[in-house]
N, CA, C and O atoms as a Maestro MAE file, in Angstrom:
{
 s_m_m2io_version
 :::
 2.0.0
}

f_m_ct {
 s_m_title
 :::
 protein
 m_atom[328] {
  # First column is atom index #
  i_m_mmod_type
  r_m_x_coord
  r_m_y_coord
  r_m_z_coord
  i_m_residue_number
  s_m_chain_name
  s_m_pdb_residue_name
  s_m_pdb_atom_name
  i_m_atomic_number
  :::
  1 25 16.076 -1.072 -11.682 1 A "ASP " " N  " 7
  2 3 14.693 -1.469 -11.517 1 A "ASP " " CA " 6
  3 2 13.859 -0.295 -11.001 1 A "ASP " " C  " 6
  4 15 14.320 0.516 -10.197 1 A "ASP " " O  " 8
  5 25 12.647 -0.233 -11.476 2 A "VAL " " N  " 7
  6 3 11.697 0.771 -11.012 2 A "VAL " " CA " 6
  7 2 10.964 0.202 -9.810 2 A "VAL " " C  " 6
  8 15 10.476 -0.926 -9.868 2 A "VAL " " O  " 8
  9 25 10.876 0.963 -8.714 3 A "PRO " " N  " 7
  10 3 10.166 0.438 -7.545 3 A "PRO " " CA " 6
  11 2 8.693 0.213 -7.848 3 A "PRO " " C  " 6
  12 15 8.050 1.053 -8.477 3 A "PRO " " O  " 8
  13 25 8.162 -0.906 -7.407 4 A "ALA " " N  " 7
  14 3 6.749 -1.222 -7.590 4 A "ALA " " CA " 6
  15 2 5.995 -0.700 -6.386 4 A "ALA " " C  " 6
  16 15 6.182 -1.175 -5.265 4 A "ALA " " O  " 8
  17 25 5.144 0.282 -6.625 5 A "GLN " " N  " 7
  18 3 4.366 0.830 -5.534 5 A "GLN " " CA " 6
  19 2 3.068 1.395 -6.069 5 A "GLN " " C  " 6
  20 15 2.943 1.692 -7.257 5 A "GLN " " O  " 8
  21 25 2.111 1.539 -5.180 6 A "CYS " " N  " 7
  22 3 0.842 2.155 -5.507 6 A "CYS " " CA " 6
  23 2 0.344 2.847 -4.254 6 A "CYS " " C  " 6
  24 15 0.833 2.579 -3.157 6 A "CYS " " O  " 8
  25 25 -0.624 3.733 -4.410 7 A "SER " " N  " 7
  26 3 -1.092 4.470 -3.250 7 A "SER " " CA " 6
  27 2 -2.589 4.722 -3.329 7 A "SER " " C  " 6
  28 15 -3.210 4.622 -4.387 7 A "SER " " O  " 8
  29 25 -3.142 5.052 -2.171 8 A "ARG " " N  " 7
  30 3 -4.568 5.376 -2.069 8 A "ARG " " CA " 6
  31 2 -4.727 6.361 -0.926 8 A "ARG " " C  " 6
  32 15 -4.193 6.148 0.163 8 A "ARG " " O  " 8
  33 25 -5.454 7.426 -1.168 9 A "GLY " " N  " 7
  34 3 -5.698 8.423 -0.139 9 A "GLY " " CA " 6
  35 2 -7.169 8.507 0.219 9 A "GLY " " C  " 6
  36 15 -8.051 8.171 -0.571 9 A "GLY " " O  " 8
  37 25 -7.398 8.962 1.423 10 A "ARG " " N  " 7
  38 3 -8.762 9.198 1.883 10 A "ARG " " CA " 6
  39 2 -8.660 10.164 3.050 10 A "ARG " " C  " 6
  40 15 -7.928 9.916 4.009 10 A "ARG " " O  " 8
  41 25 -9.388 11.254 2.968 11 A "GLY " " N  " 7
  42 3 -9.339 12.230 4.052 11 A "GLY " " CA " 6
  43 2 -7.971 12.869 4.149 11 A "GLY " " C  " 6
  44 15 -7.462 13.423 3.175 11 A "GLY " " O  " 8
  45 25 -7.381 12.791 5.323 12 A "ASP " " N  " 7
  46 3 -6.105 13.471 5.552 12 A "ASP " " CA " 6
  47 2 -4.895 12.541 5.484 12 A "ASP " " C  " 6
  48 15 -3.800 12.938 5.881 12 A "ASP " " O  " 8
  49 25 -5.066 11.316 4.990 13 A "VAL " " N  " 7
  50 3 -3.941 10.375 4.946 13 A "VAL " " CA " 6
  51 2 -3.841 9.666 3.595 13 A "VAL " " C  " 6
  52 15 -4.823 9.509 2.869 13 A "VAL " " O  " 8
  53 25 -2.608 9.244 3.290 14 A "TRP " " N  " 7
  54 3 -2.311 8.457 2.087 14 A "TRP " " CA " 6
  55 2 -1.574 7.197 2.497 14 A "TRP " " C  " 6
  56 15 -0.654 7.240 3.314 14 A "TRP " " O  " 8
  57 25 -1.984 6.070 1.922 15 A "LEU " " N  " 7
  58 3 -1.297 4.800 2.134 15 A "LEU " " CA " 6
  59 2 -0.445 4.512 0.909 15 A "LEU " " C  " 6
  60 15 -0.921 4.608 -0.222 15 A "LEU " " O  " 8
  61 25 0.796 4.164 1.132 16 A "ILE " " N  " 7
  62 3 1.684 3.755 0.042 16 A "ILE " " CA " 6
  63 2 2.016 2.293 0.253 16 A "ILE " " C  " 6
  64 15 2.492 1.900 1.318 16 A "ILE " " O  " 8
  65 25 1.763 1.491 -0.768 17 A "SER " " N  " 7
  66 3 2.081 0.071 -0.727 17 A "SER " " CA " 6
  67 2 3.366 -0.146 -1.509 17 A "SER " " C  " 6
  68 15 3.399 0.026 -2.727 17 A "SER " " O  " 8
  69 25 4.414 -0.521 -0.810 18 A "LEU " " N  " 7
  70 3 5.688 -0.866 -1.437 18 A "LEU " " CA " 6
  71 2 5.623 -2.359 -1.711 18 A "LEU " " C  " 6
  72 15 5.864 -3.178 -0.824 18 A "LEU " " O  " 8
  73 25 5.299 -2.698 -2.936 19 A "GLN " " N  " 7
  74 3 4.889 -4.056 -3.253 19 A "GLN " " CA " 6
  75 2 5.991 -5.088 -3.100 19 A "GLN " " C  " 6
  76 15 5.771 -6.126 -2.475 19 A "GLN " " O  " 8
  77 25 7.154 -4.838 -3.643 20 A "ILE " " N  " 7
  78 3 8.231 -5.824 -3.562 20 A "ILE " " CA " 6
  79 2 8.687 -6.000 -2.114 20 A "ILE " " C  " 6
  80 15 8.951 -7.120 -1.677 20 A "ILE " " O  " 8
  81 25 8.780 -4.890 -1.367 21 A "GLU " " N  " 7
  82 3 9.195 -4.954 0.030 21 A "GLU " " CA " 6
  83 2 8.083 -5.490 0.926 21 A "GLU " " C  " 6
  84 15 8.328 -5.847 2.078 21 A "GLU " " O  " 8
  85 25 6.849 -5.547 0.390 22 A "GLN " " N  " 7
  86 3 5.670 -5.989 1.132 22 A "GLN " " CA " 6
  87 2 5.535 -5.190 2.429 22 A "GLN " " C  " 6
  88 15 5.443 -5.735 3.529 22 A "GLN " " O  " 8
  89 25 5.527 -3.868 2.239 23 A "ARG " " N  " 7
  90 3 5.454 -2.943 3.364 23 A "ARG " " CA " 6
  91 2 4.435 -1.852 3.045 23 A "ARG " " C  " 6
  92 15 4.332 -1.410 1.901 23 A "ARG " " O  " 8
  93 25 3.693 -1.423 4.045 24 A "LEU " " N  " 7
  94 3 2.725 -0.346 3.902 24 A "LEU " " CA " 6
  95 2 3.178 0.845 4.734 24 A "LEU " " C  " 6
  96 15 3.609 0.685 5.876 24 A "LEU " " O  " 8
  97 25 3.079 2.042 4.155 25 A "GLU " " N  " 7
  98 3 3.437 3.264 4.863 25 A "GLU " " CA " 6
  99 2 2.259 4.225 4.780 25 A "GLU " " C  " 6
  100 15 1.561 4.271 3.767 25 A "GLU " " O  " 8
  101 25 2.041 4.985 5.831 26 A "LEU " " N  " 7
  102 3 0.927 5.911 5.903 26 A "LEU " " CA " 6
  103 2 1.464 7.304 6.167 26 A "LEU " " C  " 6
  104 15 2.275 7.513 7.070 26 A "LEU " " O  " 8
  105 25 0.996 8.263 5.361 27 A "PHE " " N  " 7
  106 3 1.480 9.633 5.492 27 A "PHE " " CA " 6
  107 2 0.316 10.600 5.524 27 A "PHE " " C  " 6
  108 15 -0.715 10.376 4.891 27 A "PHE " " O  " 8
  109 25 0.494 11.687 6.277 28 A "GLY " " N  " 7
  110 3 -0.503 12.743 6.320 28 A "GLY " " CA " 6
  111 2 -0.421 13.586 5.064 28 A "GLY " " C  " 6
  112 15 0.667 13.831 4.544 28 A "GLY " " O  " 8
  113 25 -1.571 14.031 4.575 29 A "SER " " N  " 7
  114 3 -1.584 14.820 3.351 29 A "SER " " CA " 6
  115 2 -1.673 16.310 3.621 29 A "SER " " C  " 6
  116 15 -1.569 17.110 2.691 29 A "SER " " O  " 8
  117 25 -1.863 16.702 4.879 30 A "LYS " " N  " 7
  118 3 -1.954 18.126 5.199 30 A "LYS " " CA " 6
  119 2 -0.776 18.519 6.073 30 A "LYS " " C  " 6
  120 15 -0.584 17.973 7.159 30 A "LYS " " O  " 8
  121 25 0.002 19.463 5.595 31 A "GLY " " N  " 7
  122 3 1.127 19.950 6.382 31 A "GLY " " CA " 6
  123 2 2.333 19.038 6.382 31 A "GLY " " C  " 6
  124 15 3.292 19.295 7.110 31 A "GLY " " O  " 8
  125 25 2.316 17.990 5.596 32 A "GLU " " N  " 7
  126 3 3.409 17.015 5.563 32 A "GLU " " CA " 6
  127 2 4.238 17.268 4.306 32 A "GLU " " C  " 6
  128 15 3.851 16.846 3.217 32 A "GLU " " O  " 8
  129 25 5.348 17.937 4.443 33 A "LEU " " N  " 7
  130 3 6.211 18.213 3.305 33 A "LEU " " CA " 6
  131 2 7.192 17.065 3.120 33 A "LEU " " C  " 6
  132 15 7.921 16.717 4.049 33 A "LEU " " O  " 8
  133 25 7.216 16.486 1.957 34 A "GLY " " N  " 7
  134 3 8.174 15.446 1.648 34 A "GLY " " CA " 6
  135 2 7.862 14.078 2.226 34 A "GLY " " C  " 6
  136 15 8.707 13.184 2.182 34 A "GLY " " O  " 8
  137 25 6.685 13.902 2.759 35 A "GLU " " N  " 7
  138 3 6.271 12.596 3.294 35 A "GLU " " CA " 6
  139 2 7.381 11.947 4.115 35 A "GLU " " C  " 6
  140 15 7.900 10.896 3.740 35 A "GLU " " O  " 8
  141 25 7.741 12.562 5.218 36 A "SER " " N  " 7
  142 3 8.877 12.060 5.985 36 A "SER " " CA " 6
  143 2 8.492 11.281 7.238 36 A "SER " " C  " 6
  144 15 9.336 10.588 7.806 36 A "SER " " O  " 8
  145 25 7.249 11.374 7.680 37 A "THR " " N  " 7
  146 3 6.847 10.701 8.908 37 A "THR " " CA " 6
  147 2 5.827 9.615 8.602 37 A "THR " " C  " 6
  148 15 4.692 9.906 8.223 37 A "THR " " O  " 8
  149 25 6.234 8.370 8.766 38 A "ASP " " N  " 7
  150 3 5.336 7.234 8.534 38 A "ASP " " CA " 6
  151 2 4.424 7.096 9.753 38 A "ASP " " C  " 6
  152 15 4.895 6.882 10.870 38 A "ASP " " O  " 8
  153 25 3.124 7.221 9.528 39 A "LEU " " N  " 7
  154 3 2.137 7.172 10.610 39 A "LEU " " CA " 6
  155 2 1.512 5.795 10.783 39 A "LEU " " C  " 6
  156 15 0.566 5.654 11.558 39 A "LEU " " O  " 8
  157 25 2.005 4.779 10.091 40 A "ALA " " N  " 7
  158 3 1.365 3.462 10.076 40 A "ALA " " CA " 6
  159 2 1.228 2.854 11.473 40 A "ALA " " C  " 6
  160 15 0.169 2.316 11.797 40 A "ALA " " O  " 8
  161 25 2.244 2.922 12.289 41 A "GLU " " N  " 7
  162 3 2.157 2.330 13.634 41 A "GLU " " CA " 6
  163 2 1.184 3.087 14.525 41 A "GLU " " C  " 6
  164 15 0.500 2.487 15.354 41 A "GLU " " O  " 8
  165 25 1.124 4.394 14.356 42 A "ALA " " N  " 7
  166 3 0.262 5.219 15.198 42 A "ALA " " CA " 6
  167 2 -1.202 5.167 14.765 42 A "ALA " " C  " 6
  168 15 -2.093 5.463 15.561 42 A "ALA " " O  " 8
  169 25 -1.460 4.789 13.500 43 A "ARG " " N  " 7
  170 3 -2.830 4.802 12.979 43 A "ARG " " CA " 6
  171 2 -3.158 3.500 12.245 43 A "ARG " " C  " 6
  172 15 -3.449 3.528 11.049 43 A "ARG " " O  " 8
  173 25 -3.116 2.362 12.941 44 A "PRO " " N  " 7
  174 3 -3.336 1.069 12.276 44 A "PRO " " CA " 6
  175 2 -4.729 0.934 11.663 44 A "PRO " " C  " 6
  176 15 -4.893 0.228 10.668 44 A "PRO " " O  " 8
  177 25 -5.721 1.589 12.229 45 A "HIS " " N  " 7
  178 3 -7.073 1.523 11.664 45 A "HIS " " CA " 6
  179 2 -7.090 2.129 10.259 45 A "HIS " " C  " 6
  180 15 -7.712 1.579 9.349 45 A "HIS " " O  " 8
  181 25 -6.405 3.261 10.086 46 A "ASP " " N  " 7
  182 3 -6.330 3.885 8.763 46 A "ASP " " CA " 6
  183 2 -5.576 3.001 7.778 46 A "ASP " " C  " 6
  184 15 -5.944 2.925 6.606 46 A "ASP " " O  " 8
  185 25 -4.527 2.333 8.243 47 A "VAL " " N  " 7
  186 3 -3.765 1.430 7.371 47 A "VAL " " CA " 6
  187 2 -4.670 0.296 6.886 47 A "VAL " " C  " 6
  188 15 -4.697 0.001 5.691 47 A "VAL " " O  " 8
  189 25 -5.406 -0.338 7.789 48 A "ARG " " N  " 7
  190 3 -6.303 -1.438 7.408 48 A "ARG " " CA " 6
  191 2 -7.386 -0.971 6.427 48 A "ARG " " C  " 6
  192 15 -7.670 -1.633 5.429 48 A "ARG " " O  " 8
  193 25 -7.976 0.178 6.736 49 A "ARG " " N  " 7
  194 3 -9.061 0.709 5.905 49 A "ARG " " CA " 6
  195 2 -8.572 1.032 4.493 49 A "ARG " " C  " 6
  196 15 -9.211 0.655 3.511 49 A "ARG " " O  " 8
  197 25 -7.447 1.723 4.393 50 A "LEU " " N  " 7
  198 3 -6.928 2.101 3.083 50 A "LEU " " CA " 6
  199 2 -6.343 0.906 2.332 50 A "LEU " " C  " 6
  200 15 -6.424 0.854 1.105 50 A "LEU " " O  " 8
  201 25 -5.757 -0.053 3.048 51 A "ALA " " N  " 7
  202 3 -5.248 -1.259 2.389 51 A "ALA " " CA " 6
  203 2 -6.385 -2.026 1.728 51 A "ALA " " C  " 6
  204 15 -6.229 -2.541 0.621 51 A "ALA " " O  " 8
  205 25 -7.522 -2.103 2.399 52 A "LYS " " N  " 7
  206 3 -8.691 -2.776 1.824 52 A "LYS " " CA " 6
  207 2 -9.203 -2.015 0.598 52 A "LYS " " C  " 6
  208 15 -9.493 -2.625 -0.431 52 A "LYS " " O  " 8
  209 25 -9.316 -0.690 0.703 53 A "LEU " " N  " 7
  210 3 -9.763 0.116 -0.439 53 A "LEU " " CA " 6
  211 2 -8.822 -0.024 -1.628 53 A "LEU " " C  " 6
  212 15 -9.267 -0.170 -2.767 53 A "LEU " " O  " 8
  213 25 -7.514 0.020 -1.359 54 A "LEU " " N  " 7
  214 3 -6.534 -0.093 -2.433 54 A "LEU " " CA " 6
  215 2 -6.577 -1.483 -3.060 54 A "LEU " " C  " 6
  216 15 -6.529 -1.606 -4.284 54 A "LEU " " O  " 8
  217 25 -6.666 -2.518 -2.251 55 A "SER " " N  " 7
  218 3 -6.739 -3.890 -2.778 55 A "SER " " CA " 6
  219 2 -7.982 -4.078 -3.643 55 A "SER " " C  " 6
  220 15 -7.906 -4.651 -4.730 55 A "SER " " O  " 8
  221 25 -9.121 -3.597 -3.161 56 A "ASP " " N  " 7
  222 3 -10.364 -3.711 -3.939 56 A "ASP " " CA " 6
  223 2 -10.232 -2.994 -5.275 56 A "ASP " " C  " 6
  224 15 -10.657 -3.511 -6.308 56 A "ASP " " O  " 8
  225 25 -9.642 -1.806 -5.252 57 A "HIS " " N  " 7
  226 3 -9.462 -1.043 -6.496 57 A "HIS " " CA " 6
  227 2 -8.542 -1.776 -7.472 57 A "HIS " " C  " 6
  228 15 -8.850 -1.879 -8.659 57 A "HIS " " O  " 8
  229 25 -7.427 -2.277 -6.980 58 A "LEU " " N  " 7
  230 3 -6.486 -2.985 -7.849 58 A "LEU " " CA " 6
  231 2 -7.117 -4.247 -8.443 58 A "LEU " " C  " 6
  232 15 -6.928 -4.537 -9.624 58 A "LEU " " O  " 8
  233 25 -7.852 -4.984 -7.641 59 A "GLN " " N  " 7
  234 3 -8.496 -6.201 -8.133 59 A "GLN " " CA " 6
  235 2 -9.599 -5.881 -9.128 59 A "GLN " " C  " 6
  236 15 -9.729 -6.563 -10.144 59 A "GLN " " O  " 8
  237 25 -10.399 -4.849 -8.852 60 A "ASP " " N  " 7
  238 3 -11.455 -4.443 -9.787 60 A "ASP " " CA " 6
  239 2 -10.883 -4.008 -11.128 60 A "ASP " " C  " 6
  240 15 -11.509 -4.205 -12.169 60 A "ASP " " O  " 8
  241 25 -9.695 -3.415 -11.100 61 A "ALA " " N  " 7
  242 3 -9.046 -2.938 -12.325 61 A "ALA " " CA " 6
  243 2 -8.202 -4.021 -13.000 61 A "ALA " " C  " 6
  244 15 -7.553 -3.764 -14.014 61 A "ALA " " O  " 8
  245 25 -8.212 -5.228 -12.439 62 A "ASN " " N  " 7
  246 3 -7.362 -6.313 -12.948 62 A "ASN " " CA " 6
  247 2 -5.906 -5.855 -13.065 62 A "ASN " " C  " 6
  248 15 -5.234 -6.102 -14.066 62 A "ASN " " O  " 8
  249 25 -5.448 -5.189 -12.022 63 A "ALA " " N  " 7
  250 3 -4.099 -4.632 -12.021 63 A "ALA " " CA " 6
  251 2 -3.043 -5.734 -12.038 63 A "ALA " " C  " 6
  252 15 -3.215 -6.794 -11.437 63 A "ALA " " O  " 8
  253 25 -1.970 -5.461 -12.728 64 A "PHE " " N  " 7
  254 3 -0.817 -6.354 -12.734 64 A "PHE " " CA " 6
  255 2 -0.100 -6.218 -11.405 64 A "PHE " " C  " 6
  256 15 0.203 -5.107 -10.969 64 A "PHE " " O  " 8
  257 25 0.169 -7.328 -10.770 65 A "MET " " N  " 7
  258 3 0.952 -7.332 -9.536 65 A "MET " " CA " 6
  259 2 2.294 -7.983 -9.853 65 A "MET " " C  " 6
  260 15 2.340 -9.031 -10.496 65 A "MET " " O  " 8
  261 25 3.376 -7.371 -9.408 66 A "PRO " " N  " 7
  262 3 4.695 -7.920 -9.724 66 A "PRO " " CA " 6
  263 2 4.940 -9.270 -9.050 66 A "PRO " " C  " 6
  264 15 4.230 -9.673 -8.128 66 A "PRO " " O  " 8
  265 25 5.960 -9.941 -9.541 67 A "THR " " N  " 7
  266 3 6.368 -11.238 -8.993 67 A "THR " " CA " 6
  267 2 7.591 -11.037 -8.107 67 A "THR " " C  " 6
  268 15 8.534 -10.340 -8.483 67 A "THR " " O  " 8
  269 25 7.567 -11.642 -6.949 68 A "ASP " " N  " 7
  270 3 8.711 -11.629 -6.048 68 A "ASP " " CA " 6
  271 2 9.783 -12.524 -6.669 68 A "ASP " " C  " 6
  272 15 9.541 -13.707 -6.909 68 A "ASP " " O  " 8
  273 25 10.938 -11.975 -6.923 69 A "ARG " " N  " 7
  274 3 12.006 -12.730 -7.600 69 A "ARG " " CA " 6
  275 2 12.519 -13.912 -6.783 69 A "ARG " " C  " 6
  276 15 12.966 -14.911 -7.347 69 A "ARG " " O  " 8
  277 25 12.457 -13.803 -5.466 70 A "THR " " N  " 7
  278 3 12.990 -14.891 -4.647 70 A "THR " " CA " 6
  279 2 12.035 -16.070 -4.557 70 A "THR " " C  " 6
  280 15 12.474 -17.219 -4.493 70 A "THR " " O  " 8
  281 25 10.716 -15.796 -4.550 71 A "THR " " N  " 7
  282 3 9.744 -16.883 -4.416 71 A "THR " " CA " 6
  283 2 9.051 -17.235 -5.726 71 A "THR " " C  " 6
  284 15 8.414 -18.282 -5.837 71 A "THR " " O  " 8
  285 25 9.180 -16.351 -6.724 72 A "GLN " " N  " 7
  286 3 8.499 -16.507 -8.016 72 A "GLN " " CA " 6
  287 2 6.970 -16.511 -7.861 72 A "GLN " " C  " 6
  288 15 6.256 -17.054 -8.705 72 A "GLN " " O  " 8
  289 25 6.481 -15.905 -6.780 73 A "GLN " " N  " 7
  290 3 5.043 -15.794 -6.528 73 A "GLN " " CA " 6
  291 2 4.613 -14.341 -6.688 73 A "GLN " " C  " 6
  292 15 5.412 -13.420 -6.520 73 A "GLN " " O  " 8
  293 25 3.335 -14.154 -7.016 74 A "ARG " " N  " 7
  294 3 2.780 -12.803 -7.091 74 A "ARG " " CA " 6
  295 2 2.897 -12.178 -5.703 74 A "ARG " " C  " 6
  296 15 2.652 -12.837 -4.693 74 A "ARG " " O  " 8
  297 25 3.275 -10.900 -5.665 75 A "VAL " " N  " 7
  298 3 3.300 -10.228 -4.361 75 A "VAL " " CA " 6
  299 2 1.877 -10.106 -3.843 75 A "VAL " " C  " 6
  300 15 0.939 -10.052 -4.638 75 A "VAL " " O  " 8
  301 25 1.693 -10.059 -2.522 76 A "PRO " " N  " 7
  302 3 0.344 -9.997 -1.974 76 A "PRO " " CA " 6
  303 2 -0.329 -8.655 -2.252 76 A "PRO " " C  " 6
  304 15 0.322 -7.626 -2.433 76 A "PRO " " O  " 8
  305 25 -1.661 -8.711 -2.276 77 A "TRP " " N  " 7
  306 3 -2.448 -7.476 -2.333 77 A "TRP " " CA " 6
  307 2 -2.159 -6.703 -1.056 77 A "TRP " " C  " 6
  308 15 -1.783 -7.311 -0.054 77 A "TRP " " O  " 8
  309 25 -2.319 -5.392 -1.056 78 A "PRO " " N  " 7
  310 3 -2.004 -4.613 0.151 78 A "PRO " " CA " 6
  311 2 -2.703 -5.114 1.411 78 A "PRO " " C  " 6
  312 15 -2.095 -5.131 2.482 78 A "PRO " " O  " 8
  313 25 -3.968 -5.521 1.307 79 A "ASP " " N  " 7
  314 3 -4.646 -5.987 2.525 79 A "ASP " " CA " 6
  315 2 -4.199 -7.378 2.965 79 A "ASP " " C  " 6
  316 15 -4.549 -7.812 4.063 79 A "ASP " " O  " 8
  317 25 -3.436 -8.085 2.135 80 A "GLU " " N  " 7
  318 3 -2.876 -9.384 2.511 80 A "GLU " " CA " 6
  319 2 -1.545 -9.220 3.264 80 A "GLU " " C  " 6
  320 15 -1.067 -10.166 3.890 80 A "GLU " " O  " 8
  321 25 -0.957 -8.039 3.202 81 A "ILE " " N  " 7
  322 3 0.316 -7.779 3.882 81 A "ILE " " CA " 6
  323 2 0.108 -7.697 5.382 81 A "ILE " " C  " 6
  324 15 0.996 -8.052 6.156 81 A "ILE " " O  " 8
  325 25 -1.062 -7.230 5.795 82 A "LEU " " N  " 7
  326 3 -1.337 -6.995 7.222 82 A "LEU " " CA " 6
  327 2 -1.289 -8.278 8.031 82 A "LEU " " C  " 6
  328 15 -1.498 -8.251 9.244 82 A "LEU " " O  " 8
  :::
 }
 m_bond[327] {
  # First column is bond index #
  i_m_from
  i_m_to
  i_m_order
  :::
  1 1 2 1
  2 2 3 1
  3 3 4 2
  4 3 5 1
  5 5 6 1
  6 6 7 1
  7 7 8 2
  8 7 9 1
  9 9 10 1
  10 10 11 1
  11 11 12 2
  12 11 13 1
  13 13 14 1
  14 14 15 1
  15 15 16 2
  16 15 17 1
  17 17 18 1
  18 18 19 1
  19 19 20 2
  20 19 21 1
  21 21 22 1
  22 22 23 1
  23 23 24 2
  24 23 25 1
  25 25 26 1
  26 26 27 1
  27 27 28 2
  28 27 29 1
  29 29 30 1
  30 30 31 1
  31 31 32 2
  32 31 33 1
  33 33 34 1
  34 34 35 1
  35 35 36 2
  36 35 37 1
  37 37 38 1
  38 38 39 1
  39 39 40 2
  40 39 41 1
  41 41 42 1
  42 42 43 1
  43 43 44 2
  44 43 45 1
  45 45 46 1
  46 46 47 1
  47 47 48 2
  48 47 49 1
  49 49 50 1
  50 50 51 1
  51 51 52 2
  52 51 53 1
  53 53 54 1
  54 54 55 1
  55 55 56 2
  56 55 57 1
  57 57 58 1
  58 58 59 1
  59 59 60 2
  60 59 61 1
  61 61 62 1
  62 62 63 1
  63 63 64 2
  64 63 65 1
  65 65 66 1
  66 66 67 1
  67 67 68 2
  68 67 69 1
  69 69 70 1
  70 70 71 1
  71 71 72 2
  72 71 73 1
  73 73 74 1
  74 74 75 1
  75 75 76 2
  76 75 77 1
  77 77 78 1
  78 78 79 1
  79 79 80 2
  80 79 81 1
  81 81 82 1
  82 82 83 1
  83 83 84 2
  84 83 85 1
  85 85 86 1
  86 86 87 1
  87 87 88 2
  88 87 89 1
  89 89 90 1
  90 90 91 1
  91 91 92 2
  92 91 93 1
  93 93 94 1
  94 94 95 1
  95 95 96 2
  96 95 97 1
  97 97 98 1
  98 98 99 1
  99 99 100 2
  100 99 101 1
  101 101 102 1
  102 102 103 1
  103 103 104 2
  104 103 105 1
  105 105 106 1
  106 106 107 1
  107 107 108 2
  108 107 109 1
  109 109 110 1
  110 110 111 1
  111 111 112 2
  112 111 113 1
  113 113 114 1
  114 114 115 1
  115 115 116 2
  116 115 117 1
  117 117 118 1
  118 118 119 1
  119 119 120 2
  120 119 121 1
  121 121 122 1
  122 122 123 1
  123 123 124 2
  124 123 125 1
  125 125 126 1
  126 126 127 1
  127 127 128 2
  128 127 129 1
  129 129 130 1
  130 130 131 1
  131 131 132 2
  132 131 133 1
  133 133 134 1
  134 134 135 1
  135 135 136 2
  136 135 137 1
  137 137 138 1
  138 138 139 1
  139 139 140 2
  140 139 141 1
  141 141 142 1
  142 142 143 1
  143 143 144 2
  144 143 145 1
  145 145 146 1
  146 146 147 1
  147 147 148 2
  148 147 149 1
  149 149 150 1
  150 150 151 1
  151 151 152 2
  152 151 153 1
  153 153 154 1
  154 154 155 1
  155 155 156 2
  156 155 157 1
  157 157 158 1
  158 158 159 1
  159 159 160 2
  160 159 161 1
  161 161 162 1
  162 162 163 1
  163 163 164 2
  164 163 165 1
  165 165 166 1
  166 166 167 1
  167 167 168 2
  168 167 169 1
  169 169 170 1
  170 170 171 1
  171 171 172 2
  172 171 173 1
  173 173 174 1
  174 174 175 1
  175 175 176 2
  176 175 177 1
  177 177 178 1
  178 178 179 1
  179 179 180 2
  180 179 181 1
  181 181 182 1
  182 182 183 1
  183 183 184 2
  184 183 185 1
  185 185 186 1
  186 186 187 1
  187 187 188 2
  188 187 189 1
  189 189 190 1
  190 190 191 1
  191 191 192 2
  192 191 193 1
  193 193 194 1
  194 194 195 1
  195 195 196 2
  196 195 197 1
  197 197 198 1
  198 198 199 1
  199 199 200 2
  200 199 201 1
  201 201 202 1
  202 202 203 1
  203 203 204 2
  204 203 205 1
  205 205 206 1
  206 206 207 1
  207 207 208 2
  208 207 209 1
  209 209 210 1
  210 210 211 1
  211 211 212 2
  212 211 213 1
  213 213 214 1
  214 214 215 1
  215 215 216 2
  216 215 217 1
  217 217 218 1
  218 218 219 1
  219 219 220 2
  220 219 221 1
  221 221 222 1
  222 222 223 1
  223 223 224 2
  224 223 225 1
  225 225 226 1
  226 226 227 1
  227 227 228 2
  228 227 229 1
  229 229 230 1
  230 230 231 1
  231 231 232 2
  232 231 233 1
  233 233 234 1
  234 234 235 1
  235 235 236 2
  236 235 237 1
  237 237 238 1
  238 238 239 1
  239 239 240 2
  240 239 241 1
  241 241 242 1
  242 242 243 1
  243 243 244 2
  244 243 245 1
  245 245 246 1
  246 246 247 1
  247 247 248 2
  248 247 249 1
  249 249 250 1
  250 250 251 1
  251 251 252 2
  252 251 253 1
  253 253 254 1
  254 254 255 1
  255 255 256 2
  256 255 257 1
  257 257 258 1
  258 258 259 1
  259 259 260 2
  260 259 261 1
  261 261 262 1
  262 262 263 1
  263 263 264 2
  264 263 265 1
  265 265 266 1
  266 266 267 1
  267 267 268 2
  268 267 269 1
  269 269 270 1
  270 270 271 1
  271 271 272 2
  272 271 273 1
  273 273 274 1
  274 274 275 1
  275 275 276 2
  276 275 277 1
  277 277 278 1
  278 278 279 1
  279 279 280 2
  280 279 281 1
  281 281 282 1
  282 282 283 1
  283 283 284 2
  284 283 285 1
  285 285 286 1
  286 286 287 1
  287 287 288 2
  288 287 289 1
  289 289 290 1
  290 290 291 1
  291 291 292 2
  292 291 293 1
  293 293 294 1
  294 294 295 1
  295 295 296 2
  296 295 297 1
  297 297 298 1
  298 298 299 1
  299 299 300 2
  300 299 301 1
  301 301 302 1
  302 302 303 1
  303 303 304 2
  304 303 305 1
  305 305 306 1
  306 306 307 1
  307 307 308 2
  308 307 309 1
  309 309 310 1
  310 310 311 1
  311 311 312 2
  312 311 313 1
  313 313 314 1
  314 314 315 1
  315 315 316 2
  316 315 317 1
  317 317 318 1
  318 318 319 1
  319 319 320 2
  320 319 321 1
  321 321 322 1
  322 322 323 1
  323 323 324 2
  324 323 325 1
  325 325 326 1
  326 326 327 1
  327 327 328 2
  :::
 }
}
């Protein structure tokens, strides 16, 4: 299986939405080699802001959202994970 994920950046950070796992990760875009440090706990405001931007973009684009195999429901939009 291919992992279902999408991302959105703004300023010095990128949010990655791991859709099936229903998890959000935040990474710095400057000086961060290999995206190894998840900043989500340290920067919750950035997570909320980027999750909203990403959700709005996906909905405006009528993006396909995968189905959770265990519940047979559409996975939540990134801002619904919070």
